[in-house]
Amino acid sequence: MMITGSAPPKAEDSLRRSHKRFGDSLFRGLSTGSGIAILALLAAVAAFLVGMSIPALTADARDLPFGEFWSYVAPYAFGTVWAAALAMILAVPLSIGIALFLTHYAHKRVRQVFGYIIDLLAAVPSVVFGLWGINVLAPLMRPFYVWLHENLGWIPFFAGPVSGTGRTILTVAVVLAVMVLPIITAVCREVFTQTPLLHQEAALALGATRWEMIRTAVIPYGMPGIVSGCMLGLGRALGETMAVAMVLSPAAVININLISSSNPNTIASNIALSFPEAYQLGVNQLIATGLVLFVITLAVNMTARWVISRRAEFSGAN
């Protein structure tokens, strides 16, 4: 006796496989299209920067409003890398420490509250950080700068004269460190929670203390993620504009003094400050400095990918 009104089992299986193949094809197409779109956008940005920079790079130095290009961009490139490096020196150890505390030491309720507060910092606008840096941080830092000069003034980093306002490259570095801290902390926290439990239990079973377990199992396993988080934070520090422009008292100099009033400016901040008054070749020259910043950021990310690839065999990253 045959039952009508329903498809045979083979037909149902064939229909399910057809839907599955369609879903796989759709997902593959969307993923491939997204990857191609990212590459296309990156190529478009690079083409725009190169095309708009050529007039400034090929023009005679006497025709350029800001003078010879490489002499003009060198202090700003130095300031960009210098401010970002100082910010990372301050932010990375603190971010890793906070992530380890939240994942391996803090109570669950404390972990939730602190995690929420740290994540909330990422939503604060740059202008707010700039206002905080000018009105709160700079006055608080100035007595510390005076102490550094009086006690460590023989070190070039702390040679005088001390800035009267406290708006120095070190103040900017502290502001940038606070801005990138939630990014690095969030990535490191997620990576540390993914460390295989067997690795941690094996280290503890061999007699390791909690810190020894973290040092031998958690941190090595999460190193690619740590590097990725640091590079995300570094990208934010390299490209930050408003906070730097508001806090810093800039000058077109190459100076490693951290507490003086003569501070190197960053490329992004200089573009923001100079672009409204630029015209003709001046616009091209500023865009050319943006190309330099683009190359610096690209080189940093390529270096990060190389570091991560060296740890791929251990961590499973690819």
CSV table of C-alpha atoms in Angstrom, one decimal:
chain,number,residue,atom,x,y,z
A,1,MET,CA,0.0,0.0,0.0
A,2,MET,CA,1.5,3.3,-1.1
A,3,ILE,CA,1.2,6.5,0.9
A,4,THR,CA,0.6,9.5,-1.3
A,5,GLY,CA,1.1,13.2,-0.5
A,6,SER,CA,4.7,13.0,0.6
A,7,ALA,CA,8.0,12.9,-1.3
A,8,PRO,CA,10.0,9.7,-1.3
A,9,PRO,CA,12.9,9.6,1.1
A,10,LYS,CA,15.5,9.8,-1.7
A,11,ALA,CA,13.7,12.9,-3.0
A,12,GLU,CA,13.8,14.5,0.5
A,13,ASP,CA,17.5,13.8,0.8
A,14,SER,CA,18.2,15.2,-2.6
A,15,LEU,CA,16.2,18.3,-1.7
A,16,ARG,CA,18.2,18.8,1.6
A,17,ARG,CA,21.5,18.4,-0.2
A,18,SER,CA,20.4,20.9,-2.8
A,19,HIS,CA,19.5,23.4,-0.1
A,20,LYS,CA,22.8,22.7,1.7
A,21,ARG,CA,24.8,23.2,-1.5
A,22,PHE,CA,23.0,26.5,-2.1
A,23,GLY,CA,23.8,27.7,1.4
A,24,ASP,CA,27.5,26.7,1.0
A,25,SER,CA,27.7,28.4,-2.4
A,26,LEU,CA,26.0,31.5,-1.1
A,27,PHE,CA,28.3,31.7,1.9
A,28,ARG,CA,31.4,31.1,-0.2
A,29,GLY,CA,30.3,33.8,-2.6
A,30,LEU,CA,29.7,36.3,0.2
A,31,SER,CA,33.0,35.5,1.8
A,32,THR,CA,35.0,35.7,-1.5
A,33,GLY,CA,33.2,38.9,-2.4
A,34,SER,CA,34.0,40.5,1.0
A,35,GLY,CA,37.6,39.6,0.6
A,36,ILE,CA,37.8,41.0,-2.9
A,37,ALA,CA,36.0,44.2,-1.7
A,38,ILE,CA,38.6,44.8,1.0
A,39,LEU,CA,41.4,44.4,-1.4
A,40,ALA,CA,39.6,46.7,-3.9
A,41,LEU,CA,39.1,49.3,-1.3
A,42,LEU,CA,42.7,49.1,-0.2
A,43,ALA,CA,43.9,49.4,-3.8
A,44,ALA,CA,41.5,52.4,-4.4
A,45,VAL,CA,42.9,54.2,-1.3
A,46,ALA,CA,46.5,53.5,-2.4
A,47,ALA,CA,45.8,54.6,-6.0
A,48,PHE,CA,44.2,57.8,-4.7
A,49,LEU,CA,47.1,58.6,-2.4
A,50,VAL,CA,49.7,57.9,-5.1
A,51,GLY,CA,47.9,59.8,-7.8
A,52,MET,CA,47.4,62.9,-5.6
A,53,SER,CA,50.9,62.7,-4.2
A,54,ILE,CA,52.7,62.6,-7.6
A,55,PRO,CA,52.5,66.4,-8.2
A,56,ALA,CA,54.1,67.1,-4.8
A,57,LEU,CA,56.7,64.5,-5.2
A,58,THR,CA,57.8,65.6,-8.7
A,59,ALA,CA,57.5,69.4,-8.2
A,60,ASP,CA,60.4,71.6,-7.6
A,61,ALA,CA,61.0,72.4,-3.9
A,62,ARG,CA,60.7,76.1,-4.6
A,63,ASP,CA,57.1,75.6,-5.9
A,64,LEU,CA,55.9,73.7,-2.8
A,65,PRO,CA,54.2,75.8,-0.2
A,66,PHE,CA,55.7,73.8,2.7
A,67,GLY,CA,59.2,73.5,1.3
A,68,GLU,CA,61.1,70.4,0.1
A,69,PHE,CA,58.9,67.4,0.7
A,70,TRP,CA,61.2,65.0,2.5
A,71,SER,CA,62.5,67.7,4.8
A,72,TYR,CA,58.9,68.6,5.5
A,73,VAL,CA,57.6,65.2,6.2
A,74,ALA,CA,60.5,63.8,8.2
A,75,PRO,CA,59.7,65.5,11.5
A,76,TYR,CA,56.1,64.5,11.3
A,77,ALA,CA,56.9,60.9,10.4
A,78,PHE,CA,59.3,60.8,13.4
A,79,GLY,CA,56.6,62.3,15.7
A,80,THR,CA,54.0,59.8,14.5
A,81,VAL,CA,56.2,56.8,15.2
A,82,TRP,CA,57.6,58.3,18.4
A,83,ALA,CA,54.2,59.1,20.0
A,84,ALA,CA,52.8,55.7,19.0
A,85,ALA,CA,55.9,53.9,20.3
A,86,LEU,CA,55.7,55.7,23.7
A,87,ALA,CA,51.9,54.9,23.9
A,88,MET,CA,52.5,51.2,23.2
A,89,ILE,CA,55.3,51.1,25.8
A,90,LEU,CA,52.8,52.4,28.4
A,91,ALA,CA,49.7,50.5,27.2
A,92,VAL,CA,50.9,47.0,26.3
A,93,PRO,CA,52.2,45.8,29.8
A,94,LEU,CA,49.1,47.3,31.5
A,95,SER,CA,46.7,45.8,29.0
A,96,ILE,CA,48.2,42.3,29.3
A,97,GLY,CA,48.2,42.6,33.1
A,98,ILE,CA,44.5,43.6,33.1
A,99,ALA,CA,43.6,40.8,30.7
A,100,LEU,CA,45.4,38.2,32.9
A,101,PHE,CA,43.8,39.6,36.0
A,102,LEU,CA,40.3,39.4,34.5
A,103,THR,CA,40.8,35.8,33.1
A,104,HIS,CA,42.8,34.1,35.9
A,105,TYR,CA,42.6,36.1,39.1
A,106,ALA,CA,39.5,38.2,39.4
A,107,HIS,CA,36.2,37.0,40.9
A,108,LYS,CA,33.4,36.5,38.3
A,109,ARG,CA,31.5,39.6,39.4
A,110,VAL,CA,34.6,41.7,39.5
A,111,ARG,CA,35.5,40.3,36.1
A,112,GLN,CA,32.2,41.4,34.6
A,113,VAL,CA,32.3,44.9,36.1
A,114,PHE,CA,35.9,45.6,35.1
A,115,GLY,CA,35.4,44.1,31.7
A,116,TYR,CA,32.4,46.3,31.1
A,117,ILE,CA,34.2,49.5,32.2
A,118,ILE,CA,37.3,48.7,30.0
A,119,ASP,CA,35.1,48.0,27.0
A,120,LEU,CA,33.2,51.3,27.7
A,121,LEU,CA,36.5,53.2,27.2
A,122,ALA,CA,36.5,52.2,23.6
A,123,ALA,CA,33.3,54.1,23.0
A,124,VAL,CA,34.6,57.4,24.3
A,125,PRO,CA,35.1,59.9,21.5
A,126,SER,CA,38.6,61.2,20.7
A,127,VAL,CA,37.5,64.8,21.5
A,128,VAL,CA,36.6,63.8,25.0
A,129,PHE,CA,40.1,62.3,25.5
A,130,GLY,CA,41.6,65.5,24.1
A,131,LEU,CA,39.6,67.7,26.5
A,132,TRP,CA,40.6,65.4,29.4
A,133,GLY,CA,44.3,65.6,28.3
A,134,ILE,CA,44.2,69.4,28.2
A,135,ASN,CA,42.2,70.2,31.3
A,136,VAL,CA,43.0,67.3,33.6
A,137,LEU,CA,46.1,65.3,32.6
A,138,ALA,CA,48.5,68.0,31.5
A,139,PRO,CA,48.3,70.1,34.8
A,140,LEU,CA,48.6,66.9,36.8
A,141,MET,CA,51.6,65.7,34.9
A,142,ARG,CA,53.6,69.0,35.1
A,143,PRO,CA,54.8,68.5,38.7
A,144,PHE,CA,56.0,65.1,37.7
A,145,TYR,CA,57.9,66.5,34.8
A,146,VAL,CA,59.6,69.0,37.1
A,147,TRP,CA,60.6,66.1,39.3
A,148,LEU,CA,61.9,64.2,36.4
A,149,HIS,CA,64.0,67.2,35.2
A,150,GLU,CA,65.4,67.8,38.7
A,151,ASN,CA,66.4,64.2,39.4
A,152,LEU,CA,66.9,62.7,35.9
A,153,GLY,CA,67.8,65.8,33.9
A,154,TRP,CA,71.1,64.3,32.8
A,155,ILE,CA,69.1,61.8,30.6
A,156,PRO,CA,68.3,63.4,27.2
A,157,PHE,CA,64.7,62.3,27.5
A,158,PHE,CA,64.2,64.5,30.6
A,159,ALA,CA,66.4,67.5,29.8
A,160,GLY,CA,64.9,70.9,30.2
A,161,PRO,CA,63.3,73.3,29.9
A,162,VAL,CA,60.1,71.8,31.3
A,163,SER,CA,56.9,72.8,29.6
A,164,GLY,CA,54.9,75.4,31.4
A,165,THR,CA,51.6,73.8,30.4
A,166,GLY,CA,52.4,70.1,30.6
A,167,ARG,CA,51.2,69.6,27.0
A,168,THR,CA,54.1,67.5,25.9
A,169,ILE,CA,54.7,64.4,23.8
A,170,LEU,CA,54.7,62.3,26.9
A,171,THR,CA,51.2,63.6,27.9
A,172,VAL,CA,50.0,62.7,24.4
A,173,ALA,CA,51.5,59.3,24.8
A,174,VAL,CA,49.6,58.8,28.0
A,175,VAL,CA,46.3,59.9,26.3
A,176,LEU,CA,47.0,57.5,23.4
A,177,ALA,CA,47.8,54.7,25.8
A,178,VAL,CA,44.4,55.1,27.5
A,179,MET,CA,42.7,55.2,24.1
A,180,VAL,CA,44.3,51.9,22.9
A,181,LEU,CA,44.2,50.1,26.2
A,182,PRO,CA,40.6,48.8,25.8
A,183,ILE,CA,41.4,47.4,22.3
A,184,ILE,CA,44.5,45.5,23.4
A,185,THR,CA,42.9,44.3,26.6
A,186,ALA,CA,39.7,43.0,24.8
A,187,VAL,CA,41.7,41.0,22.3
A,188,CYS,CA,44.2,39.6,24.9
A,189,ARG,CA,41.3,38.7,27.2
A,190,GLU,CA,39.5,36.7,24.5
A,191,VAL,CA,42.8,34.9,23.6
A,192,PHE,CA,43.6,34.0,27.2
A,193,THR,CA,40.2,32.5,27.7
A,194,GLN,CA,40.7,30.2,24.7
A,195,THR,CA,43.9,28.6,26.1
A,196,PRO,CA,43.2,24.9,26.2
A,197,LEU,CA,42.3,23.8,29.7
A,198,LEU,CA,44.4,20.7,29.3
A,199,HIS,CA,47.5,22.9,28.8
A,200,GLN,CA,46.8,24.7,32.1
A,201,GLU,CA,46.0,21.6,34.1
A,202,ALA,CA,49.1,19.9,32.8
A,203,ALA,CA,51.3,22.7,34.0
A,204,LEU,CA,49.6,22.8,37.4
A,205,ALA,CA,49.9,19.0,37.7
A,206,LEU,CA,53.6,19.2,37.1
A,207,GLY,CA,53.9,21.5,40.2
A,208,ALA,CA,53.8,24.9,38.5
A,209,THR,CA,52.4,27.9,40.4
A,210,ARG,CA,49.6,29.9,38.9
A,211,TRP,CA,52.0,32.5,37.5
A,212,GLU,CA,54.3,29.8,36.2
A,213,MET,CA,51.3,28.2,34.5
A,214,ILE,CA,50.4,31.5,32.9
A,215,ARG,CA,54.0,32.2,31.8
A,216,THR,CA,54.6,28.7,30.3
A,217,ALA,CA,51.1,27.8,28.9
A,218,VAL,CA,48.8,30.8,28.6
A,219,ILE,CA,51.1,33.6,27.3
A,220,PRO,CA,53.0,31.4,24.7
A,221,TYR,CA,49.7,30.0,23.4
A,222,GLY,CA,48.1,33.5,23.2
A,223,MET,CA,51.2,35.3,21.7
A,224,PRO,CA,49.7,35.6,18.2
A,225,GLY,CA,46.6,37.1,19.7
A,226,ILE,CA,48.7,39.5,21.8
A,227,VAL,CA,50.6,40.6,18.8
A,228,SER,CA,47.3,41.1,16.8
A,229,GLY,CA,45.8,43.2,19.7
A,230,CYS,CA,49.0,45.3,19.9
A,231,MET,CA,48.9,45.9,16.2
A,232,LEU,CA,45.3,47.0,16.3
A,233,GLY,CA,46.1,49.4,19.1
A,234,LEU,CA,49.2,50.6,17.3
A,235,GLY,CA,47.1,51.3,14.2
A,236,ARG,CA,44.8,53.4,16.4
A,237,ALA,CA,47.7,55.3,17.9
A,238,LEU,CA,49.4,55.9,14.5
A,239,GLY,CA,46.2,57.4,13.0
A,240,GLU,CA,44.8,59.3,15.9
A,241,THR,CA,44.1,62.9,15.0
A,242,MET,CA,41.9,65.0,17.3
A,243,ALA,CA,43.4,64.0,20.7
A,244,VAL,CA,46.9,64.7,19.5
A,245,ALA,CA,45.9,68.0,17.8
A,246,MET,CA,44.2,69.2,20.9
A,247,VAL,CA,46.7,68.2,23.5
A,248,LEU,CA,50.1,68.7,21.8
A,249,SER,CA,51.9,72.0,21.3
A,250,PRO,CA,53.5,71.0,18.1
A,251,ALA,CA,56.6,72.1,16.2
A,252,ALA,CA,58.3,70.7,13.0
A,253,VAL,CA,61.2,69.3,14.9
A,254,ILE,CA,62.9,65.9,15.6
A,255,ASN,CA,63.3,65.9,19.4
A,256,ILE,CA,63.4,63.0,21.9
A,257,ASN,CA,62.9,65.3,24.9
A,258,LEU,CA,59.7,64.1,26.5
A,259,ILE,CA,58.9,67.0,28.9
A,260,SER,CA,59.8,70.2,26.9
A,261,SER,CA,57.5,72.5,25.0
A,262,SER,CA,59.2,71.7,21.7
A,263,ASN,CA,57.4,68.6,20.6
A,264,PRO,CA,57.3,66.8,17.2
A,265,ASN,CA,53.9,66.7,15.6
A,266,THR,CA,52.2,63.7,14.0
A,267,ILE,CA,51.3,63.3,10.4
A,268,ALA,CA,47.6,62.9,11.0
A,269,SER,CA,47.4,65.9,13.4
A,270,ASN,CA,49.4,68.0,11.0
A,271,ILE,CA,47.0,67.2,8.1
A,272,ALA,CA,44.0,68.1,10.3
A,273,LEU,CA,45.5,71.4,11.3
A,274,SER,CA,47.0,72.4,7.9
A,275,PHE,CA,44.4,71.1,5.4
A,276,PRO,CA,41.8,73.9,5.8
A,277,GLU,CA,44.3,76.6,4.7
A,278,ALA,CA,46.1,74.5,2.1
A,279,TYR,CA,45.7,75.1,-1.6
A,280,GLN,CA,46.9,73.7,-5.0
A,281,LEU,CA,50.3,72.0,-4.4
A,282,GLY,CA,49.9,72.4,-0.7
A,283,VAL,CA,46.9,70.0,-0.8
A,284,ASN,CA,49.0,67.5,-2.8
A,285,GLN,CA,51.9,67.8,-0.3
A,286,LEU,CA,49.6,67.1,2.7
A,287,ILE,CA,48.1,64.1,0.8
A,288,ALA,CA,51.7,62.9,0.1
A,289,THR,CA,52.3,62.9,3.9
A,290,GLY,CA,49.2,60.8,4.2
A,291,LEU,CA,50.8,58.4,1.8
A,292,VAL,CA,53.8,58.2,4.1
A,293,LEU,CA,51.5,57.4,7.0
A,294,PHE,CA,49.8,54.7,4.9
A,295,VAL,CA,53.1,53.1,4.1
A,296,ILE,CA,54.2,53.2,7.8
A,297,THR,CA,50.9,51.5,8.8
A,298,LEU,CA,51.1,48.9,6.1
A,299,ALA,CA,54.7,48.1,7.1
A,300,VAL,CA,53.7,47.7,10.7
A,301,ASN,CA,50.8,45.3,9.8
A,302,MET,CA,53.0,43.3,7.5
A,303,THR,CA,55.5,42.9,10.3
A,304,ALA,CA,52.8,41.8,12.6
A,305,ARG,CA,51.6,39.2,10.2
A,306,TRP,CA,55.1,37.8,9.9
A,307,VAL,CA,55.5,37.6,13.7
A,308,ILE,CA,52.1,35.8,13.9
A,309,SER,CA,53.0,33.3,11.1
A,310,ARG,CA,56.1,32.3,13.1
A,311,ARG,CA,53.9,31.2,16.0
A,312,ALA,CA,51.2,29.5,13.9
A,313,GLU,CA,52.5,26.0,14.3
A,314,PHE,CA,52.3,26.3,18.1
A,315,SER,CA,49.0,28.1,18.5
A,316,GLY,CA,47.0,26.9,15.5
A,317,ALA,CA,46.8,30.4,14.0
A,318,ASN,CA,47.0,30.9,10.3
